[in-house]
Short mmCIF file of C-alpha atoms in Angstrom, two decimals:
data_model
loop_
_atom_site.label_atom_id
_atom_site.label_comp_id
_atom_site.label_asym_id
_atom_site.label_seq_id
_atom_site.Cartn_x
_atom_site.Cartn_y
_atom_site.Cartn_z
CA MET A 1 77.65 101.32 76.05
CA ASP A 2 75.15 101.17 78.88
CA LEU A 3 76.68 101.95 82.29
CA ASP A 4 74.88 101.52 85.61
CA SER A 5 74.67 105.08 86.94
CA LYS A 6 74.28 103.86 90.54
CA GLU A 7 77.53 101.92 90.25
CA VAL A 8 79.25 104.93 88.66
CA VAL A 9 78.05 107.18 91.51
CA LYS A 10 79.32 104.66 94.08
CA LYS A 11 82.74 104.46 92.41
CA ILE A 12 83.08 108.25 92.09
CA GLU A 13 82.23 108.68 95.79
CA GLU A 14 84.88 106.09 96.70
CA TYR A 15 87.57 107.63 94.49
CA ARG A 16 86.79 111.20 95.59
CA LYS A 17 88.04 110.35 99.08
CA ASP A 18 91.61 110.07 97.76
CA TYR A 19 91.63 111.66 94.32
CA SER A 20 90.85 115.00 92.67
CA CYS A 21 87.61 115.75 90.84
CA SER A 22 89.11 115.05 87.42
CA GLN A 23 90.61 111.77 88.60
CA SER A 24 87.61 110.51 90.56
CA THR A 25 85.11 111.33 87.79
CA LEU A 26 87.27 109.76 85.09
CA MET A 27 88.13 106.73 87.24
CA GLY A 28 84.59 106.15 88.50
CA ILE A 29 83.08 106.12 85.02
CA CYS A 30 85.87 104.11 83.45
CA ASP A 31 86.13 101.65 86.34
CA VAL A 32 82.54 100.59 85.70
CA ALA A 33 83.40 100.34 81.99
CA GLY A 34 86.34 98.02 82.82
CA PHE A 35 89.42 100.25 82.53
CA ASP A 36 92.55 100.12 84.77
CA ASP A 37 92.39 102.77 87.51
CA VAL A 38 96.16 103.31 87.92
CA ASP A 39 96.61 104.60 84.38
CA LEU A 40 93.43 106.65 84.64
CA ALA A 41 94.64 108.35 87.83
CA LEU A 42 97.80 109.40 86.03
CA LEU A 43 95.86 110.59 83.00
CA GLY A 44 93.55 112.76 85.11
CA LYS A 45 96.17 114.19 87.51
CA GLY A 46 97.09 117.27 85.48
CA PHE A 47 93.47 118.40 85.35
CA SER A 48 93.24 118.79 89.14
CA GLY A 49 92.31 122.21 90.48
CA GLY A 50 90.94 123.47 87.20
CA ILE A 51 93.88 122.21 85.08
CA GLY A 52 97.18 122.40 86.86
CA GLY A 53 95.81 124.23 89.88
CA THR A 54 94.76 127.31 87.90
CA PHE A 55 91.38 127.31 89.72
CA SER A 56 89.96 130.68 88.59
CA GLU A 57 90.94 130.13 84.97
CA GLY A 58 90.64 126.35 84.62
CA THR A 59 87.75 124.07 83.80
CA CYS A 60 86.25 122.01 86.62
CA GLY A 61 87.88 118.58 86.87
CA ALA A 62 84.48 116.87 86.96
CA VAL A 63 83.86 118.15 83.44
CA THR A 64 87.32 117.31 82.10
CA GLY A 65 87.28 113.88 83.76
CA ALA A 66 83.86 113.06 82.32
CA ILE A 67 84.91 114.19 78.84
CA MET A 68 88.09 112.09 79.00
CA ALA A 69 85.94 109.12 80.01
CA LEU A 70 83.64 109.70 77.04
CA GLY A 71 86.66 109.68 74.75
CA LEU A 72 87.82 106.34 76.14
CA ILE A 73 84.41 104.68 76.18
CA CYS A 74 82.83 105.83 72.91
CA ASP A 75 83.93 104.78 69.45
CA ASP A 76 81.96 107.44 67.58
CA GLU A 77 83.67 110.83 67.38
CA LYS A 78 80.40 112.65 66.66
CA GLU A 79 78.80 111.04 69.72
CA ILE A 80 81.76 112.08 71.89
CA ILE A 81 81.59 115.68 70.68
CA SER A 82 77.81 115.85 71.04
CA ALA A 83 77.83 114.37 74.55
CA SER A 84 80.72 116.65 75.57
CA LYS A 85 78.80 119.71 74.43
CA LYS A 86 75.67 118.52 76.28
CA LEU A 87 77.70 117.97 79.43
CA PHE A 88 79.28 121.41 79.17
CA ASN A 89 75.89 123.08 78.73
CA ASP A 90 74.03 121.00 81.34
CA PHE A 91 76.82 121.56 83.87
CA LYS A 92 76.91 125.29 83.21
CA ASP A 93 73.12 125.52 83.50
CA LYS A 94 73.16 123.77 86.87
CA TYR A 95 76.27 125.34 88.45
CA GLU A 96 76.35 128.69 86.58
CA SER A 97 79.92 128.04 85.43
CA VAL A 98 82.32 125.29 84.38
CA THR A 99 85.23 127.07 86.04
CA CYS A 100 86.81 125.29 89.00
CA GLY A 101 87.55 128.53 90.84
CA TYR A 102 83.96 129.72 90.61
CA ILE A 103 82.61 126.43 91.97
CA SER A 104 85.28 125.91 94.66
CA LYS A 105 85.98 129.56 95.55
CA ASP A 106 89.50 129.20 94.12
CA GLY A 107 90.02 125.93 95.98
CA ASP A 108 89.07 127.33 99.39
CA ASP A 109 85.70 125.52 99.51
CA LYS A 110 85.76 122.02 98.11
CA SER A 111 82.37 121.10 99.60
CA PRO A 112 80.63 121.10 96.17
CA CYS A 113 83.28 118.87 94.61
CA VAL A 114 81.70 115.48 95.25
CA GLU A 115 78.32 116.74 94.02
CA VAL A 116 79.71 118.08 90.74
CA CYS A 117 81.60 114.82 90.13
CA LEU A 118 78.45 112.79 90.70
CA PHE A 119 76.45 115.09 88.43
CA ALA A 120 79.00 114.69 85.62
CA GLY A 121 79.15 110.92 86.09
CA GLU A 122 75.39 110.53 86.01
CA LYS A 123 75.15 112.72 82.90
CA VAL A 124 77.69 110.57 81.06
CA CYS A 125 75.61 107.48 81.90
CA GLU A 126 72.51 109.28 80.65
CA TYR A 127 74.14 110.36 77.38
CA LEU A 128 75.52 106.89 76.68
CA LYS A 129 71.99 105.47 76.86
CA GLU A 130 70.70 107.90 74.22
#
C-alpha cells in the first residue's frame, strides 16, 4: 500500500493535540489508509506513556503505534516483521533509545513527542513503498 507521507504527517500532528503518541501515530497512519479512528484510539490507549505509563521501562508509543498500524495495513507477515525491525533500528539510531522514559524524561518533557510520532509515521510510509 502506498500512503502519502505528507497526509500521514498532517494527521499525526492533528491527532497528537488530543491523543497520546501511540494513539496519534496509529490513528494518523491508519486514517490515511481508511480505518475508523474511534476503534484505533481504543486499541492504542494502553500503549500510552511507554505501555501503561511505565515510562522508564516501556517502549515509546510512536514505535508501538506505528507497528500496530503496519499489522493492520500489511497482509504479508514477513513484510510486517521486516518493517517493524527496520523501524525499531532506525528509531533507536536516531533517538538513541526506543524507551519512552529516555525520550520524554519519564514523562516530564513531552516536547520530543510530536517529532518522534512524525518520524515513525514517515518511516512506515517509506517502508510500505519498498
